[in-house]
GROMACS .gro file of C-alpha atoms in nm:
model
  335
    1UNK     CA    1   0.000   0.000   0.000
    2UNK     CA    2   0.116   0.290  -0.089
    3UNK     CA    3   0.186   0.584   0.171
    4UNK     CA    4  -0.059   0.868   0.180
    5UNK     CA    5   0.159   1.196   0.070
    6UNK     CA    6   0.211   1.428  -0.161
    7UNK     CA    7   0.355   1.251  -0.410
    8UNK     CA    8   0.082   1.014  -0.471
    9UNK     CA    9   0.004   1.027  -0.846
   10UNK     CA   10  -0.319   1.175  -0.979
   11UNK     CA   11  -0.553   0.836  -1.019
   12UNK     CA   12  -0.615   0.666  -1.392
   13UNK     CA   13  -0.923   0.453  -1.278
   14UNK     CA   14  -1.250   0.637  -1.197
   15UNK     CA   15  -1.596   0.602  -1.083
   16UNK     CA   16  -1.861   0.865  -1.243
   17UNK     CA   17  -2.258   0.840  -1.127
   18UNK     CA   18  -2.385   0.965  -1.432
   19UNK     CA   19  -2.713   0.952  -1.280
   20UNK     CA   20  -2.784   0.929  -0.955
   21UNK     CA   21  -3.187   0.876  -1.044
   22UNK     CA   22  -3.289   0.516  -1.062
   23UNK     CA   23  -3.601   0.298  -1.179
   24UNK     CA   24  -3.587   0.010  -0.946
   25UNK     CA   25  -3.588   0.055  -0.612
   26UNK     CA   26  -3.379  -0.312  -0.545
   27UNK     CA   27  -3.455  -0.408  -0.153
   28UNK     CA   28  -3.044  -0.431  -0.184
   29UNK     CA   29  -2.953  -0.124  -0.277
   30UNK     CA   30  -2.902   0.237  -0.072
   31UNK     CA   31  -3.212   0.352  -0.317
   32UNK     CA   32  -3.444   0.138  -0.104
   33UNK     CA   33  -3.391   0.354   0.200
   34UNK     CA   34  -3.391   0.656   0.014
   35UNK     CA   35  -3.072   0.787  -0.195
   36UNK     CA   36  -2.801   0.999   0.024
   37UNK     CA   37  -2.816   1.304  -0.263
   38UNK     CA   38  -3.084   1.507  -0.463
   39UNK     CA   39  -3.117   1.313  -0.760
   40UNK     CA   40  -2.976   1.464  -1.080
   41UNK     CA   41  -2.777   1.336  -1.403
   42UNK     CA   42  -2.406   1.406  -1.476
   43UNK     CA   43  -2.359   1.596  -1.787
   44UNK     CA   44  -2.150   1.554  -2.084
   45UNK     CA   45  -1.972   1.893  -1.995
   46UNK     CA   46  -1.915   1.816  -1.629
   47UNK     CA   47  -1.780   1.472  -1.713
   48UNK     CA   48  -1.499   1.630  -1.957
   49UNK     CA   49  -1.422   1.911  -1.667
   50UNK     CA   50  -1.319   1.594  -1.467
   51UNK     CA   51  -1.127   1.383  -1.681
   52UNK     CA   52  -0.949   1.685  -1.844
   53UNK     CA   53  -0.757   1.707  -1.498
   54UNK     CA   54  -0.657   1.350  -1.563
   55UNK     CA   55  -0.311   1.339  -1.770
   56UNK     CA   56  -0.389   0.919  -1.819
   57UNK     CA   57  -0.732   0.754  -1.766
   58UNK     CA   58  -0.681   0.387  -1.772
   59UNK     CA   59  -1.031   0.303  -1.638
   60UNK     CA   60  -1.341   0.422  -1.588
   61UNK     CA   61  -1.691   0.274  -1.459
   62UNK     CA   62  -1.987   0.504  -1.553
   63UNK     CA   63  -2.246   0.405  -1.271
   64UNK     CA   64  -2.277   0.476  -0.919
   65UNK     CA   65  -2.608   0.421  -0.749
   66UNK     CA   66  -2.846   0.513  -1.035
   67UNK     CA   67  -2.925   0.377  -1.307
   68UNK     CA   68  -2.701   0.472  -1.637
   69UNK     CA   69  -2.937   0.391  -1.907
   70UNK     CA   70  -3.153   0.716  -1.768
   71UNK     CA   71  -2.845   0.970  -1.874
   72UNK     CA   72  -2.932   1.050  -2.223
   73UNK     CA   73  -2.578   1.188  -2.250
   74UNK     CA   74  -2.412   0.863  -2.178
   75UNK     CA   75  -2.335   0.709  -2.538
   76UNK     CA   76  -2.133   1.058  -2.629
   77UNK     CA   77  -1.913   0.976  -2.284
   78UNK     CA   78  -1.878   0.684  -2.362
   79UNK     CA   79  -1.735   0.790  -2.686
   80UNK     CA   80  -1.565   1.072  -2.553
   81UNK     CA   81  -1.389   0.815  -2.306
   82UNK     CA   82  -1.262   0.597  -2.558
   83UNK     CA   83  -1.122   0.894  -2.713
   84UNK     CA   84  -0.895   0.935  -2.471
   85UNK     CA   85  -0.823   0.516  -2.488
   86UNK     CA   86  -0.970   0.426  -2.154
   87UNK     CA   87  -1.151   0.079  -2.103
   88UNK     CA   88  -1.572   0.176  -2.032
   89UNK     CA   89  -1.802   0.002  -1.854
   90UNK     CA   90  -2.099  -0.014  -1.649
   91UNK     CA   91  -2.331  -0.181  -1.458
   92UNK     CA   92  -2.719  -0.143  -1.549
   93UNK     CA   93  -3.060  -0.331  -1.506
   94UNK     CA   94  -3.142  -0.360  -1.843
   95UNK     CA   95  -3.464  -0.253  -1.840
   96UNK     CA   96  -3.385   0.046  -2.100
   97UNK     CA   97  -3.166  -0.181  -2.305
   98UNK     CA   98  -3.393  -0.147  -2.647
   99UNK     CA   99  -3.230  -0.152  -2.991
  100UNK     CA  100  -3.155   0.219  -3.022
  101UNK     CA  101  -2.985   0.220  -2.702
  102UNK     CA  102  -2.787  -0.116  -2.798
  103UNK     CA  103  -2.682   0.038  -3.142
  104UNK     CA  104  -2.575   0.354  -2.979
  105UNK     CA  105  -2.413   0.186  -2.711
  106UNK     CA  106  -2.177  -0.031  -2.995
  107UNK     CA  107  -2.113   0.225  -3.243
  108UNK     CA  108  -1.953   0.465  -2.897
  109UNK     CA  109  -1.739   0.142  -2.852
  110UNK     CA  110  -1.848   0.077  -2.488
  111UNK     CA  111  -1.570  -0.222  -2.377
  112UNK     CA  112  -1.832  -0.405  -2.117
  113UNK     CA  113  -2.206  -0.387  -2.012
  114UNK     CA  114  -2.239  -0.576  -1.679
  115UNK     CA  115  -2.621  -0.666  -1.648
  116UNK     CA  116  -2.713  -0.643  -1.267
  117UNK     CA  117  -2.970  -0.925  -1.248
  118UNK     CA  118  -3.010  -1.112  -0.895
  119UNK     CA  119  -3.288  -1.393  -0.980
  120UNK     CA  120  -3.325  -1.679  -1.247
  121UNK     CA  121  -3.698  -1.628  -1.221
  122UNK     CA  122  -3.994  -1.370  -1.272
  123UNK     CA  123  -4.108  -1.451  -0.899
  124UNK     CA  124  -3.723  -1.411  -0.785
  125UNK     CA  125  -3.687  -1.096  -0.944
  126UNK     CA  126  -3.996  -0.944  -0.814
  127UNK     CA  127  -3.903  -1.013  -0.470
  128UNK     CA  128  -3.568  -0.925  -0.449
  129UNK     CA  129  -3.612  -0.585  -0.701
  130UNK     CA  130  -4.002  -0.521  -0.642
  131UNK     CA  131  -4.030  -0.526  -1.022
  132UNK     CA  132  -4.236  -0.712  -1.306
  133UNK     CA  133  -3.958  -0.678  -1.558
  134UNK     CA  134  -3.811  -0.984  -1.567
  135UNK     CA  135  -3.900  -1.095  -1.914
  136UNK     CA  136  -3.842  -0.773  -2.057
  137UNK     CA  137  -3.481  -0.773  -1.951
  138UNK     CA  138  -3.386  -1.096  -2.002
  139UNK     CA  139  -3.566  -1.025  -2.419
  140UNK     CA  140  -3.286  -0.755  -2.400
  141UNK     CA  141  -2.975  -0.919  -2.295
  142UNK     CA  142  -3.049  -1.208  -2.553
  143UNK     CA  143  -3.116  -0.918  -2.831
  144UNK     CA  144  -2.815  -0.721  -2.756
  145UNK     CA  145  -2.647  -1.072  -2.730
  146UNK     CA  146  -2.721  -1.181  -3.110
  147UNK     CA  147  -2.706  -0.765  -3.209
  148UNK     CA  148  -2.347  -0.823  -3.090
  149UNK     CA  149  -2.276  -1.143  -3.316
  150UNK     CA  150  -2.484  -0.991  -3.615
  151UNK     CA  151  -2.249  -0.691  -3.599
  152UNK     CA  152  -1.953  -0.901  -3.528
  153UNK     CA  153  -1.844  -0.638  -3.275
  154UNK     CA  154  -1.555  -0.657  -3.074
  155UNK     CA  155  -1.781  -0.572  -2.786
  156UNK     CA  156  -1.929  -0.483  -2.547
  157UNK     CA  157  -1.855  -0.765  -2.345
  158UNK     CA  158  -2.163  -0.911  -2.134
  159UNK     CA  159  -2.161  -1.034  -1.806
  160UNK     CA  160  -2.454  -1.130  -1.573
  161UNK     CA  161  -2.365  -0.934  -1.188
  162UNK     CA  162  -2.576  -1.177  -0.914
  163UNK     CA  163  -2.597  -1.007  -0.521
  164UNK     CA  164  -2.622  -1.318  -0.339
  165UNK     CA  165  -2.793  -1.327  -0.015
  166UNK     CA  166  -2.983  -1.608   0.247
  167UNK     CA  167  -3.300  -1.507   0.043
  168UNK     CA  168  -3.152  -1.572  -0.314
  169UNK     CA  169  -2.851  -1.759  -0.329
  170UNK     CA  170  -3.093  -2.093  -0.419
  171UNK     CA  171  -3.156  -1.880  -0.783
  172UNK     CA  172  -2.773  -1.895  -0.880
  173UNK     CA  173  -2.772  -2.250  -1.044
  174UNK     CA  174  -3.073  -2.146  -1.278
  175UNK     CA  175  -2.874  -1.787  -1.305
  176UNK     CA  176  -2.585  -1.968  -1.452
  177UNK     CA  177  -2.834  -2.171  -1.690
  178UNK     CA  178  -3.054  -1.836  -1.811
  179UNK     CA  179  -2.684  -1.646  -1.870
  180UNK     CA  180  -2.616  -1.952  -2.106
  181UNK     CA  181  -2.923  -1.924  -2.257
  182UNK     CA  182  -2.899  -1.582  -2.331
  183UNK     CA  183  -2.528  -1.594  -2.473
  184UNK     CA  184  -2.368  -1.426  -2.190
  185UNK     CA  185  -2.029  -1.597  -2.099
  186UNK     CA  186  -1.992  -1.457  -1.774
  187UNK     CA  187  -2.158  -1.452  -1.417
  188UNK     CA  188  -2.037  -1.287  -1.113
  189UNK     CA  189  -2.104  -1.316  -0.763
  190UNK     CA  190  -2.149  -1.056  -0.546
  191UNK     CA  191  -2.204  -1.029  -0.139
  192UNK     CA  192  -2.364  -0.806   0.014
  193UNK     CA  193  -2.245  -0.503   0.174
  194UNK     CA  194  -2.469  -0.372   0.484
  195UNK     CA  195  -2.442  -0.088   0.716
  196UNK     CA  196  -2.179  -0.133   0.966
  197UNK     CA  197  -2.314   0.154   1.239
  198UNK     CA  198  -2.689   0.091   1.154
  199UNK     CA  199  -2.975  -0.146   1.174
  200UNK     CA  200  -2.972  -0.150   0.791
  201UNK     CA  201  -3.245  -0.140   0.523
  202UNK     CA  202  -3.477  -0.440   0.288
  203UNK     CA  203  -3.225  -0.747   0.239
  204UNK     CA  204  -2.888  -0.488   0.314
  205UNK     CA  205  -2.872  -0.681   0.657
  206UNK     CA  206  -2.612  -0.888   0.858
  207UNK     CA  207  -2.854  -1.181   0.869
  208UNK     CA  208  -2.882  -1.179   0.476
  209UNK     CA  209  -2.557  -1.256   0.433
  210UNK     CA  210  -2.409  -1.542   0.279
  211UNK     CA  211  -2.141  -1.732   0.459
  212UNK     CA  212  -1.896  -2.002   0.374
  213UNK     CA  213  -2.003  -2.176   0.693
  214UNK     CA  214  -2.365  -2.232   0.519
  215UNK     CA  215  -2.337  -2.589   0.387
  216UNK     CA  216  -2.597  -2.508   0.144
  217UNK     CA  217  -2.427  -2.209  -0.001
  218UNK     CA  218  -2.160  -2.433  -0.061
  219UNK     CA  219  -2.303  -2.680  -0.220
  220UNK     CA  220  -2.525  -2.460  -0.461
  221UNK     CA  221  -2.239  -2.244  -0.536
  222UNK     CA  222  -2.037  -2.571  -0.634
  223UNK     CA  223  -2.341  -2.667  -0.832
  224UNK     CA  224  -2.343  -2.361  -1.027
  225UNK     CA  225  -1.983  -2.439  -1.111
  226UNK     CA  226  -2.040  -2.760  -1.253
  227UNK     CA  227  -2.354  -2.601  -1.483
  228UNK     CA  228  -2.070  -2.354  -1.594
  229UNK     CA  229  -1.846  -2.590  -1.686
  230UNK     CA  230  -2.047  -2.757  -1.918
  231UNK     CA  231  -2.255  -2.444  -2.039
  232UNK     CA  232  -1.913  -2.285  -2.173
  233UNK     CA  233  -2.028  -2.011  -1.907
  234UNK     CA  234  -1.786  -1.849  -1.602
  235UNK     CA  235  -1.886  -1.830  -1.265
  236UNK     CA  236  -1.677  -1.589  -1.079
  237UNK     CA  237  -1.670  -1.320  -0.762
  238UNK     CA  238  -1.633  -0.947  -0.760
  239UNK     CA  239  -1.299  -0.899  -0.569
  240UNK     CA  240  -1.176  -1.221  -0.570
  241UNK     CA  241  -1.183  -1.484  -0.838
  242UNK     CA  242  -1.328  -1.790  -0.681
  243UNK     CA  243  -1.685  -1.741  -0.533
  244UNK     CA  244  -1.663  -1.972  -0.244
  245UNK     CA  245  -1.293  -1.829  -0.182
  246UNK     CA  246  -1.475  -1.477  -0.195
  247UNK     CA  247  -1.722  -1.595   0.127
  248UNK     CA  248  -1.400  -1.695   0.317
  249UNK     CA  249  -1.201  -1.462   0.549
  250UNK     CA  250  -0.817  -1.484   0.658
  251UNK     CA  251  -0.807  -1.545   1.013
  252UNK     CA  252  -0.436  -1.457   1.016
  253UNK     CA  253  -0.518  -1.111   0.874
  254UNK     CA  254  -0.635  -0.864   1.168
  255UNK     CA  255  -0.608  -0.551   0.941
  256UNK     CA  256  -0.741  -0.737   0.618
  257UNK     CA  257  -0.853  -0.350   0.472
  258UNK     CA  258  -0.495  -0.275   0.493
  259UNK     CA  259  -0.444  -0.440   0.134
  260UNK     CA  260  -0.744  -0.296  -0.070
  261UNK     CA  261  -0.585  -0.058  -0.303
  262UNK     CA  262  -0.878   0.195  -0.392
  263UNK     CA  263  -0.767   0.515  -0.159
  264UNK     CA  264  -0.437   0.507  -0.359
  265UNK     CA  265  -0.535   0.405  -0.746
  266UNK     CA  266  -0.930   0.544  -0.768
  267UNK     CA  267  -1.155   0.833  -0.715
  268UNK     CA  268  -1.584   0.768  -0.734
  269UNK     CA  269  -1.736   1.094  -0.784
  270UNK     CA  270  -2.079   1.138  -0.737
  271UNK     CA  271  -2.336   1.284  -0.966
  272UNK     CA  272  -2.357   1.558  -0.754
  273UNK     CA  273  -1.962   1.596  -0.762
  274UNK     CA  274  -1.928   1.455  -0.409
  275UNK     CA  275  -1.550   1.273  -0.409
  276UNK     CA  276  -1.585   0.929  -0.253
  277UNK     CA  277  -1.344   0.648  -0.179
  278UNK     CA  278  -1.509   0.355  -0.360
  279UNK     CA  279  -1.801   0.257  -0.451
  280UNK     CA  280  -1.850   0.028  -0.134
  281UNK     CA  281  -1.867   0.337   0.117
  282UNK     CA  282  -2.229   0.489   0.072
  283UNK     CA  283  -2.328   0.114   0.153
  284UNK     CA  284  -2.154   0.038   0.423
  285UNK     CA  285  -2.181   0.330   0.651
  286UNK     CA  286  -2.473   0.558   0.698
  287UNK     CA  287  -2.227   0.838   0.836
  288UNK     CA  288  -2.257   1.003   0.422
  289UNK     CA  289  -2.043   1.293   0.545
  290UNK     CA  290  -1.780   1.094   0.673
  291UNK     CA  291  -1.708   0.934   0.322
  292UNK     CA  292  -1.729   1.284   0.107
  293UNK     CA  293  -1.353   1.385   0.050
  294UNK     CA  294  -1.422   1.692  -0.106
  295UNK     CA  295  -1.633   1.820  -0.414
  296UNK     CA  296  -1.539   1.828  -0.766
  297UNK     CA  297  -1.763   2.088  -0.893
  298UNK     CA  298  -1.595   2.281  -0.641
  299UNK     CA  299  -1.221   2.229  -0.633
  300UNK     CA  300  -0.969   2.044  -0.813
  301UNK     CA  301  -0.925   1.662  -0.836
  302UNK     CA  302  -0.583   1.760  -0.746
  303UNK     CA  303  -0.634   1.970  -0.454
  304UNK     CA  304  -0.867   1.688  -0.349
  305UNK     CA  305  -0.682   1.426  -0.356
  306UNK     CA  306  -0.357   1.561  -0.217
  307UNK     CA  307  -0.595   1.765   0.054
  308UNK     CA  308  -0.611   1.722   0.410
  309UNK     CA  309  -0.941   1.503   0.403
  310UNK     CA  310  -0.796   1.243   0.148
  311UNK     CA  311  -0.440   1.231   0.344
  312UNK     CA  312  -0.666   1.189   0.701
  313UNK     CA  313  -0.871   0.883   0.519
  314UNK     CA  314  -0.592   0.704   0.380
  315UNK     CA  315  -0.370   0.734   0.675
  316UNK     CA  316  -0.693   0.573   0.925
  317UNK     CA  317  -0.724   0.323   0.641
  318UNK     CA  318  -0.370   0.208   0.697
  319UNK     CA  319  -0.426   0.210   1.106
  320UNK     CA  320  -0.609  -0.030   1.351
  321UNK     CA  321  -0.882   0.171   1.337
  322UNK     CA  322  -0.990   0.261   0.992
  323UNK     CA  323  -1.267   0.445   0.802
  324UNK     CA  324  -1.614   0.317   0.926
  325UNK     CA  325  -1.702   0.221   0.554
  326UNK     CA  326  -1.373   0.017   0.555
  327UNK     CA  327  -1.429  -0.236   0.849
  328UNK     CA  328  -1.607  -0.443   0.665
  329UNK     CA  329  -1.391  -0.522   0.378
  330UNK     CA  330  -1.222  -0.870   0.374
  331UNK     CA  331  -1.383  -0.935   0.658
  332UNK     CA  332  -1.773  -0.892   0.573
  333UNK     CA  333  -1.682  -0.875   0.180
  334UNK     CA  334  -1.417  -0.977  -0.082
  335UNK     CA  335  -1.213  -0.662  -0.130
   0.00000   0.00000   0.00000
């Protein structure tokens, strides 16, 4: 890890909410309990002001806790940020996933589309998103799927994003089945990240967690494996590469936070321009405040992150004590 001074270099991998409006309210997700900023949409404008501070961008991820399709603007930054040869992706629902937005979404030369989808069935989905559109998104992913082929595109890449929890980890074997069905090559595994100072909110909960101690998590998770195998599909974990290995914790490690590598390498800024230090910390601590690190509408990126809250956050994050939206990591969650 990398020492918090000065002479840290100005980040290459960022995370821009280009909407922080959303059509699902996912029993999951922070919009559930009611999102921590007025919502509003990034602009095309705003999103050059930031990444013309930048001298590299390697990376960038264009969602936060809305929903991306909603941002009109989002094929031209897209475009714009392959311009400057970074790799583009995002996560979305794929409810807004119709042909114009698929052709649009090619021709900007978006490098991966990761489908957030947490159930293998209509009645799944409902319950875990509150939502009837099921069919309608899975009619999408197939479509952009073939579009993709017809085109022969060099991408977007597709990948299916599952949160596991206790209420719909038994959906991941038909997951793996209905990503195989629909042409998509890869699934990933996600845990859940809950509050750490608060009672929590729908399914973001300690006792919706899945654990490796869970027999049955093991053995549908190893099931889901074997369906992958043969399906030509992989099933993988966000963080880690192995799901099961991503439910496990190191026992040896007391500091385990110590080795994630996002206050050093990444900045998520907020649709509102609020400066965050991933894209875990709005979920895991209800303290908001104590995760803004300054404002890019209203100061540099570099007097940001070489200024006096970024230095404070890294330096706790390398202590016994850190961050209270860092506790959790490699403990709770992969990191």
């Amino acid at each position: 890890m990398k020492r918090a001074g000065s002479d840290l270099k100005l980040p290459s991998s960022l995370y821009l909410e280009t909407t922080s409006r959303c059509n699902l309210k996912c029993k999951g997700c922070i919009q559930h309990r009611g999102s921590w900023e007025t919502p509003r949409d990034l602009s095309l404008r705003e999103l050059i002001s930031i990444c013309d501070q930048l001298p590299v961008i390697g990376r960038v991820a264009l969602h936060g806790i809305g929903e991306p399709l909603l941002n009109a603007a989002l094929p031209d930054m897209v475009r714009y940020l392959r311009g400057r040869n970074a790799y583009v992706f995002f996560n979305s629902n794929g409810i807004l996933l119709d042909p114009d937005r698929r052709d649009q979404l090619i021709e900007a030369g978006l490098n991966e589309l990761r489908i957030s989808l947490d159930a293998a069935s209509p009645e799944g989905y409902t319950a875990v998103r509150g939502s009837d559109q099921f069919a309608r998104i899975c009619r999408n992913v197939r479509a952009f799927s073939a579009r993709i082929r017809s085109l022969n595109a060099s991408g977007p890449k597709l990948s299916i994003w599952f949160l596991g929890t206790s209420e719909n980890i038994s959906e991941l074997p038909g997951m793996v089945r209905l990503a195989a069905a629909m042409d998509v090559r890869e699934v990933y595994l996600q845990r859940l990240v809950y509050f750490q100072d608060h009672e929590g909110y729908g399914l973001a909960r300690p006792e919706k967690t899945i654990r490796d101690s869970d027999l049955r998590v093991t053995e549908l998770i190893q099931e889901s494996a074997r369906i992958a195998r043969d399906a030509g599909v992989q099933v993988n974990a966000s963080g880690c590469g192995d799901p099961l290995a991503s439910l496990q914790t190191d026992a040896n490690c007391a500091t385990p936070w110590k080795r994630c590598y996002r206050p050093t390498t990444l900045m998520y800024i907020t649709a509102a321009g609020n400066v965050l230090p991933c894209c875990i910390a709005p979920f895991a601590t209800c303290d908001y405040d104590s995760i803004v690190l300054g404002n890019a509408f209203e100061s540099s990126l570099a007097e940001i992150w070489h200024g006096p809250r970024y230095r404070h956050f890294r330096e706790r994050h390398q202590s016994q004590q850190p961050p209270k939206s860092c506790k959790g990591c490699g403990l709770l969650w992969s990191l």
